[in-house]
Amino acid sequence: MERGTFSSKVGIVLATAGSAVGLGNVWRFPYMAGENGGAAFFLLYIGCIMILGIPGMVSEFIIGRHAQANAASAYDKLSNGWPWRYVGYLGILTSIIILGFYAVVAGWCLQYFFASIAGHLKGDTAYVKDYFTSFSSDPVKPIVWGIVFILLTHFTVVKGVRAGIERASKRLMPILLVLLIVLMVASCLLPGALAGVKFLLLPDFSKVTGKVFLEALGQAFFSLSLGTACLCTYASYFSKDTHLLRSAGQIALLDTMTAILSGLIIFPAAASVGVRPDSGPSLIFITLPNIFQQAFSFAPVVGYVFSIMFYALLVFAAFTSTISMHEIGTAFFTEKLNHSRHRSAWVVTIAASLLCIFCALSVGACPDIQLLDLPLLAFCDMLTANFMLPLGGMLTCLYVGWYVPSKLVRDEFTNQGTLRGRYFAIYLFAVRYVCPICIVLIFLHQLGVL
Ligand code: PHE
């Protein structure tokens, strides 16, 4: 069977950045930063992106582009009988778990998008809170929205790499950037917005604890889609002349910019109405609609349009990411089990939908669905971002750094010697020593050993 490829460099960067830029930037980053000390968290996050994220991304790219195969076969290809394919399996499993809980939040965004068009988000603080509680605890609605989101993803993914994934990313990513910039400018022009900008940009290191480190690491990996073999799968559609390091840098930059822009939409608006932005995962569903109304009370129409644009932004960002999570499993089942793309996509859709149902219920109608005292949704989020992704990323670095012959790694890094590869030595040092050691230290600290 002929494998798909992305058609151009722009397509490669936009599709991969589409995967990276998602609810992780617009939903997860602002509340994580809000809870973990604003700028101090932000600095740690940037550090993790630069020191661990970029080398990790390049490693996944090298494996994927070299093998031109789905995640499990890609890790298997150079493994000489060693069980490295399990790193690929881990990535596939992680991506299906993420798709399951992510679709719940994406479904909320879809509901909020329509609710803002219909003008249902207008009202006092108690009303908006009530709106969220009664919607999210409905036994049916959040499940329906979540599954609708997975189905939209499904029907895009089955169209294939170019006609589905690349086309959706090329259309949505530019709209997303424009929306982000317009919303950021409007938010920063509000009276009293400066305090919010300071919260994001002036660090308070007294807030930094071991937990904050782990959260920053998890956020960096989650946000870059690193450790799920997602980048490895996308890289298998890259062309042989794609500059891997440059692409990783561009994608990391776009991703970080989006997180900053999202922070600059949310924190200034919150500061302008005197609300602390540390209200956790429901920040954008309970706190924000209030903030938008109060901040734009001088011109309610602007508030109305602002709110529609904001939830449209979330839906688009989430969509290009769910596509990538779905593709990891779809590519795997298609190539490994020799099923048609249609059939394979259904396997992923059904598995993720089942998890989505339980995750949606755990934060709504059935709060008893818990693991380790956390609602299933929060548990899946914590398990994947703080443990499975850093573990997948670390194993990938060890694989490329120590196991794969460095000549082969160098050839991929330099596109068979056509690039100078000035940073190759630094890259190799990072994947051999820096990434694994840092990740192990952070894990040990979290387990209380250090
Ligand atoms: N990077 C995406 C985001 O920021 C989430 C994601 C994680 C996508 C893992 C694919 C794989 O929302």
Coordinates of C-alpha atoms and ligand atoms in Angstrom, one line a residue:
M1 CA 0.0 0.0 0.0
E2 CA 1.3 3.5 -1.0
R3 CA 2.1 5.6 2.1
G4 CA 0.9 9.2 2.3
T5 CA 3.3 12.2 2.6
F6 CA 2.9 15.9 3.3
S7 CA 3.1 17.9 0.1
S8 CA 5.3 20.8 1.1
K9 CA 7.5 22.3 3.8
V10 CA 4.7 24.7 4.9
G11 CA 2.4 21.7 5.1
I12 CA 4.9 19.9 7.3
V13 CA 5.3 22.7 9.7
L14 CA 1.6 23.7 9.8
A15 CA 0.4 20.1 10.3
T16 CA 3.0 19.4 13.0
A17 CA 2.4 22.7 14.7
G18 CA -1.3 22.0 14.4
S19 CA -0.7 18.9 16.5
A20 CA 1.4 20.8 19.0
V21 CA -0.9 23.8 19.3
G22 CA -4.0 22.8 21.1
L23 CA -6.0 22.8 24.3
G24 CA -2.6 22.3 25.9
N25 CA -1.7 25.9 25.0
V26 CA -5.1 27.6 25.4
W27 CA -6.7 25.6 28.2
R28 CA -4.0 23.8 30.1
F29 CA -1.2 26.3 30.1
P30 CA -3.1 29.3 31.5
Y31 CA -4.5 27.4 34.4
M32 CA -1.2 25.6 35.1
A33 CA 0.6 28.9 35.1
G34 CA -2.2 30.4 37.2
E35 CA -1.9 27.7 39.8
N36 CA 1.9 27.4 39.8
G37 CA 3.1 31.0 40.2
G38 CA 2.7 32.6 36.7
A39 CA 6.1 33.7 35.4
A40 CA 8.2 31.3 37.5
F41 CA 6.3 28.4 35.9
F42 CA 6.6 30.0 32.5
L43 CA 10.4 30.2 32.8
L44 CA 10.7 26.6 33.8
Y45 CA 8.4 25.6 31.0
I46 CA 10.5 27.5 28.4
G47 CA 13.6 25.8 29.9
C48 CA 12.1 22.4 29.5
I49 CA 11.1 23.2 25.9
M50 CA 14.6 24.3 24.9
I51 CA 16.7 21.8 26.8
L52 CA 14.5 18.7 26.7
G53 CA 11.8 19.4 24.2
I54 CA 13.7 20.3 21.0
P55 CA 16.2 17.4 21.3
G56 CA 13.3 15.1 22.0
M57 CA 11.4 16.3 19.0
V58 CA 14.4 15.9 16.7
S59 CA 14.8 12.3 18.0
E60 CA 11.2 11.4 17.2
F61 CA 11.6 13.0 13.8
I62 CA 14.8 10.9 13.1
I63 CA 13.1 7.6 14.0
G64 CA 9.9 8.4 12.1
R65 CA 11.5 9.8 8.9
H66 CA 14.1 7.1 8.8
A67 CA 11.6 4.2 9.1
Q68 CA 8.8 5.7 7.1
A69 CA 6.4 3.6 9.1
N70 CA 3.9 3.7 12.0
A71 CA 5.2 4.2 15.5
A72 CA 5.6 0.6 16.6
S73 CA 7.2 -0.5 13.3
A74 CA 9.4 2.6 13.3
Y75 CA 10.9 1.7 16.8
D76 CA 11.2 -1.9 15.7
K77 CA 13.0 -1.3 12.5
L78 CA 16.4 -0.5 14.1
S79 CA 16.0 -2.6 17.2
N80 CA 17.7 -5.8 16.1
G81 CA 15.3 -8.0 18.1
W82 CA 15.4 -5.8 21.2
P83 CA 12.0 -4.9 22.5
W84 CA 12.1 -1.2 21.5
R85 CA 8.8 -1.5 19.7
Y86 CA 7.2 -1.3 23.1
V87 CA 8.1 2.4 23.2
G88 CA 6.0 2.7 20.1
Y89 CA 3.2 0.8 21.7
L90 CA 3.4 3.0 24.8
G91 CA 3.1 6.0 22.5
I92 CA 0.1 4.6 20.7
L93 CA -1.6 3.7 24.0
T94 CA -0.8 7.2 25.4
S95 CA -2.3 8.9 22.4
I96 CA -5.6 7.0 22.6
I97 CA -5.9 7.8 26.4
I98 CA -5.2 11.5 25.6
L99 CA -7.8 11.5 22.8
G100 CA -10.3 10.0 25.2
F101 CA -10.1 12.7 27.9
Y102 CA -9.1 15.5 25.5
A103 CA -12.3 15.0 23.5
V104 CA -14.4 15.7 26.6
V105 CA -12.8 19.2 27.0
A106 CA -13.0 19.7 23.2
G107 CA -16.7 18.8 23.4
W108 CA -17.2 21.4 26.1
C109 CA -15.5 23.9 23.8
L110 CA -17.9 23.0 21.0
Q111 CA -20.9 23.4 23.3
Y112 CA -19.6 26.8 24.5
F113 CA -19.0 27.9 21.0
F114 CA -22.6 27.4 20.1
A115 CA -23.8 28.7 23.5
S116 CA -21.9 31.9 22.9
I117 CA -23.5 32.3 19.5
A118 CA -26.9 31.7 21.0
G119 CA -26.1 34.3 23.7
H120 CA -26.5 31.7 26.5
L121 CA -23.4 32.6 28.4
K122 CA -24.8 36.0 29.5
G123 CA -25.7 36.4 33.2
D124 CA -24.2 37.0 36.6
T125 CA -21.4 35.0 38.2
A126 CA -23.7 32.5 39.8
Y127 CA -25.5 31.9 36.6
V128 CA -22.4 31.2 34.6
K129 CA -21.1 28.8 37.2
D130 CA -24.5 27.1 37.3
Y131 CA -24.5 26.9 33.5
F132 CA -21.2 24.9 33.6
T133 CA -22.2 22.7 36.5
S134 CA -25.5 21.8 35.0
F135 CA -24.1 21.2 31.5
S136 CA -21.2 19.2 32.7
S137 CA -23.2 17.0 35.1
D138 CA -25.8 16.2 32.5
P139 CA -25.5 12.5 31.9
V140 CA -25.9 12.8 28.1
K141 CA -24.9 16.2 26.6
P142 CA -21.1 16.2 27.4
I143 CA -20.8 12.7 26.1
V144 CA -22.6 13.5 22.9
W145 CA -20.4 16.6 22.3
G146 CA -17.2 14.6 23.0
I147 CA -18.2 11.8 20.6
V148 CA -19.2 14.3 18.0
F149 CA -15.7 15.8 18.3
I150 CA -14.1 12.3 17.9
L151 CA -16.3 11.6 14.8
L152 CA -15.3 14.9 13.2
T153 CA -11.7 13.9 13.7
H154 CA -12.4 10.4 12.4
F155 CA -13.9 11.6 9.1
T156 CA -11.0 14.0 8.6
V157 CA -8.3 11.4 9.3
V158 CA -9.8 8.8 7.0
K159 CA -9.4 11.2 4.1
G160 CA -5.7 10.6 4.4
V161 CA -2.5 12.5 5.0
R162 CA -2.8 15.2 2.4
A163 CA -6.5 15.6 1.8
G164 CA -7.4 15.2 5.4
I165 CA -4.7 16.2 7.9
E166 CA -2.6 18.6 5.8
R167 CA -5.6 20.4 4.3
A168 CA -7.3 20.9 7.7
S169 CA -4.1 22.2 9.3
K170 CA -3.4 24.6 6.4
R171 CA -6.9 26.1 6.6
L172 CA -7.2 26.3 10.4
M173 CA -3.8 27.3 11.6
P174 CA -3.7 30.7 9.9
I175 CA -7.2 31.5 11.2
L176 CA -6.1 30.4 14.7
L177 CA -3.1 32.8 14.7
V178 CA -5.3 35.7 13.5
L179 CA -7.8 35.0 16.2
L180 CA -5.1 34.8 18.9
I181 CA -3.6 38.1 17.9
V182 CA -6.9 40.0 17.7
L183 CA -8.1 38.6 21.1
M184 CA -4.7 39.4 22.7
V185 CA -4.8 43.0 21.5
A186 CA -8.4 43.5 22.7
S187 CA -7.6 41.9 26.1
C188 CA -4.4 43.9 26.7
L189 CA -6.2 47.2 25.9
L190 CA -8.6 46.7 28.8
P191 CA -8.2 49.0 31.8
G192 CA -6.0 47.5 34.5
A193 CA -4.7 44.8 32.1
L194 CA -1.1 45.4 33.0
A195 CA -1.3 43.5 36.3
G196 CA -2.1 40.4 34.3
V197 CA 0.8 40.9 31.9
K198 CA 3.1 41.3 34.9
F199 CA 1.7 38.1 36.4
L200 CA 2.7 36.2 33.3
L201 CA 6.1 37.9 32.8
L202 CA 7.5 38.7 36.3
P203 CA 8.6 35.5 38.1
D204 CA 8.0 34.8 41.8
F205 CA 10.5 32.0 42.6
S206 CA 9.0 31.3 46.0
K207 CA 6.4 29.3 44.3
V208 CA 8.9 26.9 42.7
T209 CA 8.7 23.4 44.2
G210 CA 9.5 19.9 42.9
K211 CA 5.9 19.6 41.9
V212 CA 6.1 22.8 39.8
F213 CA 9.1 21.3 38.0
L214 CA 7.2 18.1 37.2
E215 CA 4.2 20.1 36.1
A216 CA 6.4 22.3 33.8
L217 CA 8.0 19.3 32.3
G218 CA 4.7 17.6 31.8
Q219 CA 3.2 20.7 30.3
A220 CA 6.2 21.1 27.9
F221 CA 5.9 17.5 26.7
F222 CA 2.1 17.6 26.4
S223 CA 2.2 20.9 24.6
L224 CA 4.8 19.7 22.0
S225 CA 2.9 16.4 21.6
L226 CA 6.2 14.8 22.6
G227 CA 6.5 11.2 24.0
T228 CA 3.3 9.9 22.3
A229 CA 5.1 8.9 19.0
C230 CA 2.9 11.5 17.4
L231 CA 5.9 13.4 16.1
C232 CA 7.4 10.1 14.9
T233 CA 4.3 9.2 13.0
Y234 CA 4.1 12.7 11.4
A235 CA 7.8 12.6 10.5
S236 CA 7.2 9.4 8.6
Y237 CA 5.3 11.6 6.2
F238 CA 8.1 14.2 5.9
S239 CA 10.2 14.4 2.8
K240 CA 13.9 13.4 2.9
D241 CA 15.1 17.0 2.5
T242 CA 13.1 18.4 5.5
H243 CA 15.5 20.2 7.9
L244 CA 14.7 18.4 11.1
L245 CA 16.3 20.7 13.6
R246 CA 15.0 23.8 12.0
S247 CA 11.5 22.3 11.8
A248 CA 11.6 21.4 15.4
G249 CA 12.7 24.9 16.3
Q250 CA 9.9 26.5 14.2
I251 CA 7.3 24.3 15.7
A252 CA 8.5 24.8 19.3
L253 CA 8.5 28.6 18.6
L254 CA 5.0 28.6 17.2
D255 CA 3.8 26.5 20.1
T256 CA 5.4 28.7 22.8
M257 CA 4.1 31.8 21.1
T258 CA 0.6 30.4 21.2
A259 CA 0.9 29.7 24.9
I260 CA 2.2 33.2 25.6
L261 CA -0.6 34.7 23.5
S262 CA -3.2 32.6 25.3
G263 CA -1.8 33.8 28.6
L264 CA -1.9 37.4 27.3
I265 CA -5.6 36.9 26.4
I266 CA -6.6 35.4 29.8
F267 CA -4.5 37.0 32.5
P268 CA -5.0 40.7 31.4
A269 CA -8.7 40.2 31.1
A270 CA -8.8 38.5 34.5
A271 CA -6.7 41.3 36.1
S272 CA -8.9 43.9 34.6
V273 CA -11.9 42.7 36.6
G274 CA -9.8 41.7 39.6
V275 CA -10.1 37.9 39.4
R276 CA -7.2 35.6 40.3
P277 CA -6.5 33.3 37.3
D278 CA -5.9 30.2 39.5
S279 CA -9.2 28.4 39.4
G280 CA -8.0 25.2 37.8
P281 CA -9.2 23.3 34.8
S282 CA -12.6 25.1 34.7
L283 CA -10.9 28.5 34.4
I284 CA -11.9 29.0 30.8
F285 CA -15.5 27.7 31.3
I286 CA -16.5 29.3 34.6
T287 CA -14.2 32.2 35.2
L288 CA -13.7 33.4 31.6
P289 CA -17.3 34.0 30.5
N290 CA -17.7 36.2 33.5
I291 CA -14.5 38.0 32.9
F292 CA -15.4 38.6 29.2
Q293 CA -18.8 40.1 30.2
Q294 CA -17.5 42.3 32.9
A295 CA -14.4 43.4 31.0
F296 CA -16.5 44.4 28.0
S297 CA -19.5 45.7 29.9
F298 CA -18.9 49.1 28.2
A299 CA -19.6 47.4 24.8
P300 CA -21.5 44.1 25.2
V301 CA -21.4 43.5 21.5
V302 CA -17.6 43.4 21.6
G303 CA -17.9 41.0 24.5
Y304 CA -20.3 38.8 22.5
V305 CA -18.0 38.6 19.5
F306 CA -14.9 38.2 21.7
S307 CA -16.5 35.2 23.4
I308 CA -17.5 33.5 20.1
M309 CA -14.0 34.1 18.7
F310 CA -12.4 32.6 21.8
Y311 CA -14.4 29.4 21.8
A312 CA -13.9 29.1 18.0
L313 CA -10.2 29.4 18.6
L314 CA -10.4 26.6 21.2
V315 CA -12.3 24.3 18.9
F316 CA -9.9 24.8 15.9
A317 CA -6.8 24.4 18.1
A318 CA -8.2 21.2 19.7
F319 CA -9.3 19.8 16.3
T320 CA -5.8 19.9 14.7
S321 CA -4.5 18.1 17.8
T322 CA -7.1 15.4 18.0
I323 CA -6.4 14.7 14.3
S324 CA -2.8 13.9 15.2
M325 CA -3.7 11.7 18.2
H326 CA -6.1 9.8 16.1
E327 CA -3.6 9.4 13.2
I328 CA -1.0 7.6 15.5
G329 CA -3.4 4.7 16.1
T330 CA -4.9 4.7 12.7
A331 CA -1.5 4.5 11.0
F332 CA -0.6 1.7 13.3
F333 CA -3.7 -0.5 12.8
T334 CA -3.6 0.1 9.0
E335 CA 0.0 -0.9 8.6
K336 CA 0.4 -3.5 11.3
L337 CA -2.9 -5.3 10.9
N338 CA -3.3 -4.7 7.2
H339 CA -6.8 -3.2 7.7
S340 CA -8.1 -0.5 5.4
R341 CA -7.7 3.0 6.8
H342 CA -11.4 3.2 7.3
R343 CA -11.5 0.2 9.5
S344 CA -8.4 1.1 11.5
A345 CA -9.8 4.5 12.2
W346 CA -13.0 3.0 13.6
V347 CA -10.9 0.9 16.1
V348 CA -9.3 4.2 17.4
T349 CA -12.6 6.0 17.4
I350 CA -14.4 3.3 19.3
A351 CA -11.6 2.9 21.9
A352 CA -11.3 6.7 22.5
S353 CA -15.1 7.1 22.6
L354 CA -15.5 4.5 25.3
L355 CA -12.9 6.3 27.4
C356 CA -14.5 9.6 26.6
I357 CA -17.8 8.4 28.0
F358 CA -16.3 7.5 31.4
C359 CA -14.1 10.6 31.6
A360 CA -17.1 12.8 30.8
L361 CA -19.2 11.1 33.5
S362 CA -16.3 11.3 36.0
V363 CA -16.5 15.1 36.0
G364 CA -20.2 15.2 35.8
A365 CA -23.0 12.8 36.5
C366 CA -20.9 10.0 38.2
P367 CA -18.2 11.7 40.4
D368 CA -17.5 8.2 41.9
I369 CA -15.6 7.2 38.7
Q370 CA -12.2 7.9 40.4
L371 CA -8.7 6.6 40.4
L372 CA -6.2 7.6 43.1
D373 CA -8.8 10.0 44.5
L374 CA -9.0 11.9 41.2
P375 CA -11.9 12.0 38.7
L376 CA -11.0 9.7 35.8
L377 CA -10.5 12.7 33.5
A378 CA -8.0 14.4 35.8
F379 CA -6.3 11.0 36.5
C380 CA -5.8 10.4 32.7
D381 CA -4.5 13.9 32.3
M382 CA -2.0 13.6 35.2
L383 CA -1.0 10.0 34.2
T384 CA -0.2 10.9 30.6
A385 CA 1.3 14.4 31.0
N386 CA 3.3 13.8 34.1
F387 CA 4.4 10.2 33.6
M388 CA 3.7 8.5 30.3
L389 CA 4.9 11.3 28.1
P390 CA 8.2 12.1 29.9
L391 CA 8.8 8.3 30.1
G392 CA 8.1 7.9 26.3
G393 CA 10.3 10.9 25.6
M394 CA 13.1 9.6 27.8
L395 CA 13.1 6.2 26.3
T396 CA 13.2 7.8 22.8
C397 CA 16.2 9.8 23.7
L398 CA 18.0 6.7 25.2
Y399 CA 17.1 4.8 22.0
V400 CA 18.4 7.4 19.6
G401 CA 21.3 8.5 21.8
W402 CA 22.7 5.1 22.8
Y403 CA 21.2 2.3 20.8
V404 CA 20.8 3.5 17.2
P405 CA 24.2 3.7 15.4
S406 CA 25.4 7.4 15.7
K407 CA 26.4 7.3 12.0
L408 CA 22.7 6.7 11.1
V409 CA 21.5 9.4 13.5
R410 CA 24.0 11.8 12.0
D411 CA 22.9 11.0 8.5
E412 CA 19.3 11.7 9.3
F413 CA 20.2 14.8 11.2
T414 CA 22.2 16.2 8.3
N415 CA 20.0 14.8 5.5
Q416 CA 22.7 12.4 4.4
G417 CA 25.4 14.9 4.7
T418 CA 23.8 17.7 2.7
L419 CA 23.5 19.9 5.8
R420 CA 26.5 20.9 7.8
G421 CA 25.1 19.6 11.1
R422 CA 26.8 22.2 13.2
Y423 CA 24.6 21.4 16.2
F424 CA 24.9 17.7 16.0
A425 CA 27.4 17.3 18.8
I426 CA 25.2 19.4 21.1
Y427 CA 22.2 17.4 20.1
L428 CA 23.8 14.1 20.7
F429 CA 25.1 15.2 24.1
A430 CA 21.6 16.4 25.0
V431 CA 19.9 13.1 24.1
R432 CA 22.5 11.0 25.6
Y433 CA 23.0 12.7 29.0
V434 CA 20.9 15.8 29.6
C435 CA 17.4 14.6 28.7
P436 CA 17.5 11.2 30.4
I437 CA 19.2 12.5 33.6
C438 CA 16.9 15.5 33.9
I439 CA 13.8 13.4 33.5
V440 CA 15.0 10.8 35.9
L441 CA 15.9 13.5 38.5
I442 CA 12.5 15.0 38.2
F443 CA 10.8 11.6 38.6
L444 CA 12.9 10.7 41.6
H445 CA 12.1 14.0 43.2
Q446 CA 8.4 13.5 42.6
L447 CA 8.6 10.1 44.2
G448 CA 10.2 11.6 47.3
V449 CA 13.6 9.8 46.7
L450 CA 15.5 13.1 46.2
Ligands
PHE1 N1 0.0 19.1 21.9 C1 -1.4 19.0 22.1 C2 -1.9 20.2 22.8 O1 -1.1 21.1 23.2 C3 -1.8 17.8 22.8 C4 -1.3 16.5 22.2 C5 -0.6 15.6 23.0 C6 -1.4 16.2 20.9 C7 -0.1 14.5 22.5 C8 -0.9 15.0 20.4 C9 -0.3 14.1 21.2 O2 -3.0 20.4 23.0

